[in-house]
PDB file of C-alpha atoms in Angstrom:
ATOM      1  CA  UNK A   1     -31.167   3.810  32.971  1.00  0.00           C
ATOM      2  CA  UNK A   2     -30.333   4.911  29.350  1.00  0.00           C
ATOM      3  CA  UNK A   3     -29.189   1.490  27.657  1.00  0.00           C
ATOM      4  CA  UNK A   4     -28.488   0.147  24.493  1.00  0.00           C
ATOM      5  CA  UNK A   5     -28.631  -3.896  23.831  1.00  0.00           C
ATOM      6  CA  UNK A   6     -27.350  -5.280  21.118  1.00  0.00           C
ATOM      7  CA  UNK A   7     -27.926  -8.833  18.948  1.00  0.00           C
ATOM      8  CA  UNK A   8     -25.347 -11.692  19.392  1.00  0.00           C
ATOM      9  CA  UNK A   9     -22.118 -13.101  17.573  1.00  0.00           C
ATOM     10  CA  UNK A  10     -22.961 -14.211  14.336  1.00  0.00           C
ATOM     11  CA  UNK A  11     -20.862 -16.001  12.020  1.00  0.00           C
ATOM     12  CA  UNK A  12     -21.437 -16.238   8.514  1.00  0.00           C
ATOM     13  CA  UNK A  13     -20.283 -16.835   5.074  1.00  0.00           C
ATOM     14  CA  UNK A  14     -18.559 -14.858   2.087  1.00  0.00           C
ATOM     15  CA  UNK A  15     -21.888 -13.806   0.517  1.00  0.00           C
ATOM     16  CA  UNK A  16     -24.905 -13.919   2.756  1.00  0.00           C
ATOM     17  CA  UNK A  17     -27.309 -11.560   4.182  1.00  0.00           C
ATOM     18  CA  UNK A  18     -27.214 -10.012   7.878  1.00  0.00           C
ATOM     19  CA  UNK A  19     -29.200  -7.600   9.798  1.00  0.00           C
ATOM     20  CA  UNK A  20     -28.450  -7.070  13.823  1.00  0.00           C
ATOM     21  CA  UNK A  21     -30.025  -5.290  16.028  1.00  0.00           C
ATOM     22  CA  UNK A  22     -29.590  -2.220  18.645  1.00  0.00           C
ATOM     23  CA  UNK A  23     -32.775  -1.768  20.955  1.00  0.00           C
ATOM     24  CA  UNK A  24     -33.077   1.017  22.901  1.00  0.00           C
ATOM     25  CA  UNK A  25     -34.728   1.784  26.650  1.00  0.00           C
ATOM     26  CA  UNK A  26     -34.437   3.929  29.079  1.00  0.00           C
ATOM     27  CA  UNK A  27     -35.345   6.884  26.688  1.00  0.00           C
ATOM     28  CA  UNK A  28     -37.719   8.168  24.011  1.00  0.00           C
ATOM     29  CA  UNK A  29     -36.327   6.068  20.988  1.00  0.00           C
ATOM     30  CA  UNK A  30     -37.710   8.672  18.733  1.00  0.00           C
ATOM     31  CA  UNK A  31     -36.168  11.593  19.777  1.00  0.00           C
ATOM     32  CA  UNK A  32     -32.347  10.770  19.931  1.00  0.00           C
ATOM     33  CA  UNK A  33     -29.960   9.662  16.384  1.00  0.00           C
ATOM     34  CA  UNK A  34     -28.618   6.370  16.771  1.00  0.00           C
ATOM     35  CA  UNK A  35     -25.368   5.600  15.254  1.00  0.00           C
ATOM     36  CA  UNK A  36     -23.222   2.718  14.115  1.00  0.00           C
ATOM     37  CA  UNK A  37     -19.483   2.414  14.395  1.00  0.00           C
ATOM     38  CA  UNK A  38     -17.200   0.032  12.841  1.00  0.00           C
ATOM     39  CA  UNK A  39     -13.669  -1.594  14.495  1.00  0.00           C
ATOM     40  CA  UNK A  40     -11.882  -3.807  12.718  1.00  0.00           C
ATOM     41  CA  UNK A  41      -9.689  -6.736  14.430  1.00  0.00           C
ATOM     42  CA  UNK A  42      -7.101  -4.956  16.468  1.00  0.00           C
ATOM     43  CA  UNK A  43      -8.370  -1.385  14.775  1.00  0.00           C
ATOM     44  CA  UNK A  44      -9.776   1.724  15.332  1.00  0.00           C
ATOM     45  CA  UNK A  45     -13.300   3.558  15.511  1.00  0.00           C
ATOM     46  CA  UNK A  46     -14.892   4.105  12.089  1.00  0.00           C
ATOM     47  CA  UNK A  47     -18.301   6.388  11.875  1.00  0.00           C
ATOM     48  CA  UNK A  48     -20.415   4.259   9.632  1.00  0.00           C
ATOM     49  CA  UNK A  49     -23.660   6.173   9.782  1.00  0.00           C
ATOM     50  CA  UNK A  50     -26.705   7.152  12.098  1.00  0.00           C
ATOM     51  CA  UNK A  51     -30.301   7.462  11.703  1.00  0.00           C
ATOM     52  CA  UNK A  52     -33.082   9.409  13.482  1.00  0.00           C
ATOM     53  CA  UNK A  53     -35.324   6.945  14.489  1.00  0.00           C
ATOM     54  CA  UNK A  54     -38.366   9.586  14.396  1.00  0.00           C
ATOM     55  CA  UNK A  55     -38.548   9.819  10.586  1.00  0.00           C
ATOM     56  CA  UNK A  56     -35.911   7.183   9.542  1.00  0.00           C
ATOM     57  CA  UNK A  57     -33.625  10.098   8.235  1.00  0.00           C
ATOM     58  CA  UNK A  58     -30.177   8.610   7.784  1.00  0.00           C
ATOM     59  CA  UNK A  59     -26.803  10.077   7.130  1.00  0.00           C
ATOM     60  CA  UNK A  60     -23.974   7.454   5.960  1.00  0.00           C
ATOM     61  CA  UNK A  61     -20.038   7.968   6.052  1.00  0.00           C
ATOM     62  CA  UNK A  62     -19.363   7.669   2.141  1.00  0.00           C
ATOM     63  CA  UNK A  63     -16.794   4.839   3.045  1.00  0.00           C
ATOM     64  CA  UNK A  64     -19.969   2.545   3.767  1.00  0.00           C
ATOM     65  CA  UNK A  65     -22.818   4.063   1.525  1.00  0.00           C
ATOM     66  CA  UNK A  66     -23.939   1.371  -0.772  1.00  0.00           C
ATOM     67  CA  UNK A  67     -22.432  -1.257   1.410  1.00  0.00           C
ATOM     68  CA  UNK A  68     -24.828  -1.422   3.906  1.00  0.00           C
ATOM     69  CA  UNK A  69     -28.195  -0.526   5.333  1.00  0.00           C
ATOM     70  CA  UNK A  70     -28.695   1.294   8.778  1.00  0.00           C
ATOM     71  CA  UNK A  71     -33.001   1.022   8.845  1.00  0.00           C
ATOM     72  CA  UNK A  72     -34.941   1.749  12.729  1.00  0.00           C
ATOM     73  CA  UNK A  73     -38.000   0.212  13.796  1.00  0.00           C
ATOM     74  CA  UNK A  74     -39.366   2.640  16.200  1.00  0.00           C
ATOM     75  CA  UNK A  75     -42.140   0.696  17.375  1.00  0.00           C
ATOM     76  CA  UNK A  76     -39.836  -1.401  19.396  1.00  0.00           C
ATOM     77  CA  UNK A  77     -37.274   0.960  19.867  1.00  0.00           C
ATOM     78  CA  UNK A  78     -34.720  -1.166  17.406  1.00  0.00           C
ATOM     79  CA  UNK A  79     -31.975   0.150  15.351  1.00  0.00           C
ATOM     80  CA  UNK A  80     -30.556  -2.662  12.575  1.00  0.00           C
ATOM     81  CA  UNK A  81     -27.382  -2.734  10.545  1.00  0.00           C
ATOM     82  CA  UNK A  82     -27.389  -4.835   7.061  1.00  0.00           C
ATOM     83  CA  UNK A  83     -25.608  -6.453   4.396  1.00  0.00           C
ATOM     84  CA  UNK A  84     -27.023  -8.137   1.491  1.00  0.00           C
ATOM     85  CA  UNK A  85     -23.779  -9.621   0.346  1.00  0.00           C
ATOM     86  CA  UNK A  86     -21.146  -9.763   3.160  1.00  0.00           C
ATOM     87  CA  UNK A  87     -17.040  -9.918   2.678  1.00  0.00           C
ATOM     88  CA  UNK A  88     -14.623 -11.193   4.673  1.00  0.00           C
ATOM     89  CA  UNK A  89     -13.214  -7.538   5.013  1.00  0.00           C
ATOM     90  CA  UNK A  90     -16.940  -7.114   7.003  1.00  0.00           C
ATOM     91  CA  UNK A  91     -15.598  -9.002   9.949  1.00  0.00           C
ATOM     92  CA  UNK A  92     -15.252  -6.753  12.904  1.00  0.00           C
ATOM     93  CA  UNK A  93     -16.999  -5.636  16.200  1.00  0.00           C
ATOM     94  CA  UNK A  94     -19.774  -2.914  15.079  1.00  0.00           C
ATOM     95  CA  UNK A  95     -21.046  -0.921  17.958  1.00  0.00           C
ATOM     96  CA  UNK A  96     -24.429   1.065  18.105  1.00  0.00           C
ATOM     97  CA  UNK A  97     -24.309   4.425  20.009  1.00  0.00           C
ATOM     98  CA  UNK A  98     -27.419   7.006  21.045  1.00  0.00           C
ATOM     99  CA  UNK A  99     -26.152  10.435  20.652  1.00  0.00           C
ATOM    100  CA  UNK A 100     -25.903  12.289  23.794  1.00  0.00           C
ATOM    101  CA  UNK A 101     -28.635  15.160  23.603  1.00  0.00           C
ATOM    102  CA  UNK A 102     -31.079  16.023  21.036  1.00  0.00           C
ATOM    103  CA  UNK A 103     -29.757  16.976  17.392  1.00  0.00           C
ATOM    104  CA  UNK A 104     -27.615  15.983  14.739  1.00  0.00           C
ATOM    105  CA  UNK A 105     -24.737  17.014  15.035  1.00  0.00           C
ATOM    106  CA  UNK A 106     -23.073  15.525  18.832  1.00  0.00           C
ATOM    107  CA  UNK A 107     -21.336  12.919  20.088  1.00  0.00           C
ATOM    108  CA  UNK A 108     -22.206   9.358  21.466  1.00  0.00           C
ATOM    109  CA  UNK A 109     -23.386   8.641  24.541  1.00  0.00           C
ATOM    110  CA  UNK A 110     -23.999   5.554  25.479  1.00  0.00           C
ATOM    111  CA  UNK A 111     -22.331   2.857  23.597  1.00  0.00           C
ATOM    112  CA  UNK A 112     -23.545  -0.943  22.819  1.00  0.00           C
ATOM    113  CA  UNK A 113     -21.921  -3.716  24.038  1.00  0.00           C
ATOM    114  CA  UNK A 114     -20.952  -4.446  21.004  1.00  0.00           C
ATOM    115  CA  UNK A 115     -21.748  -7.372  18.096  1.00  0.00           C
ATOM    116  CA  UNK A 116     -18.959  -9.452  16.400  1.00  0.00           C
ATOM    117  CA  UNK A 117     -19.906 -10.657  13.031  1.00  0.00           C
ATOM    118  CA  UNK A 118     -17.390 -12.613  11.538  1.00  0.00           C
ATOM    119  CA  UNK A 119     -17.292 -13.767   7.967  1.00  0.00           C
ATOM    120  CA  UNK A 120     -15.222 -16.920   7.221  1.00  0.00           C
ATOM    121  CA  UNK A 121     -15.534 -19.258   4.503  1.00  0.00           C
TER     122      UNK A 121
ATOM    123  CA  UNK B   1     -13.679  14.785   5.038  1.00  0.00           C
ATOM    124  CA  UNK B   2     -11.886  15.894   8.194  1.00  0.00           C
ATOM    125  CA  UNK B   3      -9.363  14.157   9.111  1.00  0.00           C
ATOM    126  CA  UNK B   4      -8.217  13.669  12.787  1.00  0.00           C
ATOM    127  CA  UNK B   5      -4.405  13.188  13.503  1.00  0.00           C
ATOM    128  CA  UNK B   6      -3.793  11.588  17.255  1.00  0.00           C
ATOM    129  CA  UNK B   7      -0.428  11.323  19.250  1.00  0.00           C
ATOM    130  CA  UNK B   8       1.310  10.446  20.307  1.00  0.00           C
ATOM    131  CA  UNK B   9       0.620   6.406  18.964  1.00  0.00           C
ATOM    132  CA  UNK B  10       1.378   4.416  22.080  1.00  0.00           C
ATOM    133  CA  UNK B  11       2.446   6.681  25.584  1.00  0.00           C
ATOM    134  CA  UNK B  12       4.360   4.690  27.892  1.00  0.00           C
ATOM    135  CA  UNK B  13       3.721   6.107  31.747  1.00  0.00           C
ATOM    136  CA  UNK B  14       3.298   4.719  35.055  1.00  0.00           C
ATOM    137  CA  UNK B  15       0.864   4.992  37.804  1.00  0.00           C
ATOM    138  CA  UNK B  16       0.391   8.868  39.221  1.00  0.00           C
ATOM    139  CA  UNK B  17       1.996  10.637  35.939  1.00  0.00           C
ATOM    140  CA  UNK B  18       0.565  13.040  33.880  1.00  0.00           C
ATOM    141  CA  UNK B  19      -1.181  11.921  30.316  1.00  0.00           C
ATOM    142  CA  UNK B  20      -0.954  14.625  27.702  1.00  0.00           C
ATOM    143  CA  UNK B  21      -2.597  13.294  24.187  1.00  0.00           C
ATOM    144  CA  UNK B  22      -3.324  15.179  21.094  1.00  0.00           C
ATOM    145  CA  UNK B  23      -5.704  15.579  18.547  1.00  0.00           C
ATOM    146  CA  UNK B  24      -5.781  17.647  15.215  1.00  0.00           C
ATOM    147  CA  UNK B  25      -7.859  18.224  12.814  1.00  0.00           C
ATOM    148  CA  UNK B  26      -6.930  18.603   9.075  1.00  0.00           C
ATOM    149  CA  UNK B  27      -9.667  21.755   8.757  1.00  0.00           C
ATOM    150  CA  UNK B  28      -9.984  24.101  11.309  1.00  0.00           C
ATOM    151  CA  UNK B  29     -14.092  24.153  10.716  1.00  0.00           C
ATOM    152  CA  UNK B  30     -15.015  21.811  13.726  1.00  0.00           C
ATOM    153  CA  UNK B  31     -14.832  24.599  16.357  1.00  0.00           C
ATOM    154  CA  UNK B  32     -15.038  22.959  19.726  1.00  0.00           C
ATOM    155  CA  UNK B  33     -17.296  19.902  18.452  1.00  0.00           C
ATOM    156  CA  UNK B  34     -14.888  17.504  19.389  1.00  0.00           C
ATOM    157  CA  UNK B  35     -15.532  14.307  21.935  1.00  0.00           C
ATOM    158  CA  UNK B  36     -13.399  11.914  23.207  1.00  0.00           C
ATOM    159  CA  UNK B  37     -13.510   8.664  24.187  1.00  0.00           C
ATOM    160  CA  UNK B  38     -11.983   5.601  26.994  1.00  0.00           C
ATOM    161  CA  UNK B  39     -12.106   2.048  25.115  1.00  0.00           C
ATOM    162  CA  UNK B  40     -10.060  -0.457  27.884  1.00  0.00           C
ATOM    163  CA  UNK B  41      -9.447  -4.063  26.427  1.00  0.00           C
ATOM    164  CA  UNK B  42     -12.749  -5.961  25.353  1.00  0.00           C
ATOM    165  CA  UNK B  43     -15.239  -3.071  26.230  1.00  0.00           C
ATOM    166  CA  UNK B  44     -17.233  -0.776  24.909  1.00  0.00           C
ATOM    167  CA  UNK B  45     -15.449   3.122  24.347  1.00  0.00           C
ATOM    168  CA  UNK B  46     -16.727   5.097  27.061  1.00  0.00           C
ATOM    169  CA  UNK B  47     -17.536   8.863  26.540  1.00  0.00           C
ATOM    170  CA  UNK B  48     -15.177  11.251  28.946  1.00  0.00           C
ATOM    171  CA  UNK B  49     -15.173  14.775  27.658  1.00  0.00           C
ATOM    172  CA  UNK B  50     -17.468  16.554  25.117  1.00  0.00           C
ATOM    173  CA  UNK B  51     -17.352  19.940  23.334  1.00  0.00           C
ATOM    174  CA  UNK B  52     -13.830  19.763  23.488  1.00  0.00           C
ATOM    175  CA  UNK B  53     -13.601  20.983  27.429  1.00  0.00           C
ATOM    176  CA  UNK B  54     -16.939  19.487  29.127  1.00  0.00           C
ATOM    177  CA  UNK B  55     -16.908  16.072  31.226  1.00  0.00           C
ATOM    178  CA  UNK B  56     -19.220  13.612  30.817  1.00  0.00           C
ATOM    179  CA  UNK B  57     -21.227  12.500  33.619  1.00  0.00           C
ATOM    180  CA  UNK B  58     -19.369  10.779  36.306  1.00  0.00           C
ATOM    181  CA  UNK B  59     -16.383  10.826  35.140  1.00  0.00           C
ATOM    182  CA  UNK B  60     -13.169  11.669  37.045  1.00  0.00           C
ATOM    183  CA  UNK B  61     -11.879  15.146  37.236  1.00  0.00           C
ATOM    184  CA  UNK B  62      -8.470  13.925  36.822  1.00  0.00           C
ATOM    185  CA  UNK B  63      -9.698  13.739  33.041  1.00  0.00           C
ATOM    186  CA  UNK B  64      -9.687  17.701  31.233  1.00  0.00           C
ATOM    187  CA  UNK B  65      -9.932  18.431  27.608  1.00  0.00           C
ATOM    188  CA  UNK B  66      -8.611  21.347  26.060  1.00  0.00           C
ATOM    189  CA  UNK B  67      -8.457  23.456  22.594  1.00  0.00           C
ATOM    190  CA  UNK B  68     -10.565  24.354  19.722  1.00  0.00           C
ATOM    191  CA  UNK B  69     -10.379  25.097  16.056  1.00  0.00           C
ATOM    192  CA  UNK B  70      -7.696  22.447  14.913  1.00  0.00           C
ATOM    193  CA  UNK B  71      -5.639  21.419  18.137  1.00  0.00           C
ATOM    194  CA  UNK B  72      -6.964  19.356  20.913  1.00  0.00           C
ATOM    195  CA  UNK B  73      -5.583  17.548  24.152  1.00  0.00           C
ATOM    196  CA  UNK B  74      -6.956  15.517  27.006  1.00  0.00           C
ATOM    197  CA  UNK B  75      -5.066  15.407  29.952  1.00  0.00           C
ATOM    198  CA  UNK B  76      -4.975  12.858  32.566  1.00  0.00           C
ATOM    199  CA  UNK B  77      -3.838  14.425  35.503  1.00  0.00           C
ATOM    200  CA  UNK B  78      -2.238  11.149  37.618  1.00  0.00           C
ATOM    201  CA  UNK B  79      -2.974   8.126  35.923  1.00  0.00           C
ATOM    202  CA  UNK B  80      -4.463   5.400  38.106  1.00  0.00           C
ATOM    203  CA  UNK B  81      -4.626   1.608  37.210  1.00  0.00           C
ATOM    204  CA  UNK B  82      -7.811   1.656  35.143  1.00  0.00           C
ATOM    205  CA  UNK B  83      -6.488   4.820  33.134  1.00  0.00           C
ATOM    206  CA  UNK B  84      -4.525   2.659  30.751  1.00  0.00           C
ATOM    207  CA  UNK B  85      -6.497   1.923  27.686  1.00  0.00           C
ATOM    208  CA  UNK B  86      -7.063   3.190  24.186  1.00  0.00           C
ATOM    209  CA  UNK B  87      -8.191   6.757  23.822  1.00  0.00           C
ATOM    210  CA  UNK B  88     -10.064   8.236  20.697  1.00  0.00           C
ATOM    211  CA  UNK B  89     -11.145  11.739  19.641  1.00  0.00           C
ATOM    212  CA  UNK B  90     -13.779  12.237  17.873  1.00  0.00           C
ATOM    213  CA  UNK B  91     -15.377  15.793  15.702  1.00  0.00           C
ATOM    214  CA  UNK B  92     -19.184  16.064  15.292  1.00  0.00           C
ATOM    215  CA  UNK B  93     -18.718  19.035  13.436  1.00  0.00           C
ATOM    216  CA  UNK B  94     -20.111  18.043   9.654  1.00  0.00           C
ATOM    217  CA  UNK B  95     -20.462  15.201   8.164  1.00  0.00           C
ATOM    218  CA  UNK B  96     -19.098  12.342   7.580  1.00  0.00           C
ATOM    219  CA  UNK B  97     -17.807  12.588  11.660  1.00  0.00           C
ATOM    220  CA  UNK B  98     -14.658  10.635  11.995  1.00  0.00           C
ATOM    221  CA  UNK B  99     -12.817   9.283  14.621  1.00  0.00           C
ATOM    222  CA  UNK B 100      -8.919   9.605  15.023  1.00  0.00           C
ATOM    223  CA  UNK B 101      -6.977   6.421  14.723  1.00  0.00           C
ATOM    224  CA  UNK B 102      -6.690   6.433  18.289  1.00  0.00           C
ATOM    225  CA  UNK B 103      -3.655   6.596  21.222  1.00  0.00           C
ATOM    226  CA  UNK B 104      -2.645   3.767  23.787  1.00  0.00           C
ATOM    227  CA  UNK B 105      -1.646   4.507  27.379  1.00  0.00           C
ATOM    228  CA  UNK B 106       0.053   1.688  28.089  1.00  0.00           C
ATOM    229  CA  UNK B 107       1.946   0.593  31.603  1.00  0.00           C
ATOM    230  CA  UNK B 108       5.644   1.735  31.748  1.00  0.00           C
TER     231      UNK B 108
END
């Protein structure tokens, strides 16, 4: 069974790092972009950015390039989102996705289950 | 950027009637790379239908997508119970993809 497992909840503070985690099974990790998607409390969907776990090539939405870091390591199959500095505005449920078939340019298929970082002073 | 336009925002509709939603795109470039997606309450969205027309694996065929170039629809033929939930559409086409802001099925 394809699957993707995410990290838990994490709450933090105005101004500290993060990195969570997406690990893959089910599938050759290498072969298939893994993407991140954003929803905000009570939102919708926002792309964020994927990465091809293979080579490490990402793309980013430009609404979150510079603000954080989508990185892969493939040698356990993991996929990690990260902030150096996080906001309260970075509270939200961020998913990780596989895209459905080989390439770029597709949809996502399967989904996360989904980590809540929230970011409270 | 291409922007994706869904509605309408909320469609009120009870058990065994027909779901129509829409979806269009700003720039007619994205062909028939367009996905869309089932999120119910406290899940994960769920993929039903991609390249604009093809269902996902095992999911219903009371679910059909429709359209290319600019205007999209899903259709739910007769809504059952576990139909009502937030539906996105989504365009792989270029980059950045984007997701349209979404439209609720909700219980008449």
């Amino acid at each position: 069974e394809v699957q993707l497992v995410q990290s838990g909840a994490e709450v933090k503070k105005p101004g500290e790092s993060l990195k969570i985690s997406c690990e893959g099974s089910g599938f050759t990790f290498s072969n298939f972009w893994i993407g991140w998607v954003r929803q905000m409390p009570g939102k919708g969907l926002e792309w964020m950015g994927i990465i091809y776990p293979g080579d490490s090539d990402t793309r980013y939405s430009p609404s979150f390039q510079g603000q954080v870091t989508i990185s892969v390591d493939k040698s356990i199959n993991t996929a990690y989102l990260q902030w150096s500095s996080l906001k309260a505005s970075d509270t939200a449920i961020y998913y990780c996705a596989r895209h459905g078939v080989l390439g770029e340019y597709n949809w996502f298929d399967p989904w996360g289950q989904g980590t809540q970082v929230t970011v409270s002073s | 950027e291409i922007v994706l336009t869904q509605s309408p925002g909320t469609l009120s509709l009870s058990p065994g009637e027909r779901a129509t939603l829409s979806c269009r795109a700003s720039q007619g470039v994205i062909s028939t790379d367009l996905a869309w997606y089932q999120q119910r309450p406290g899940q994960s969205p769920r993929l039903l239908i991609y390249h604009a027309s093809r269902r996902a694996s095992g999911i219903p065929d009371r679910f059909s997508g429709s359209g290319s170039g600019t205007d999209f629809t899903l259709t739910i033929s007769r809504l059952e119970p576990e139909d009502f939930a937030v539906y996105y559409c989504q365009h792989y086409s270029n980059s950045p993809r984007t997701f349209g802001q979404g439209t609720k099925v909700e219980i008449k």
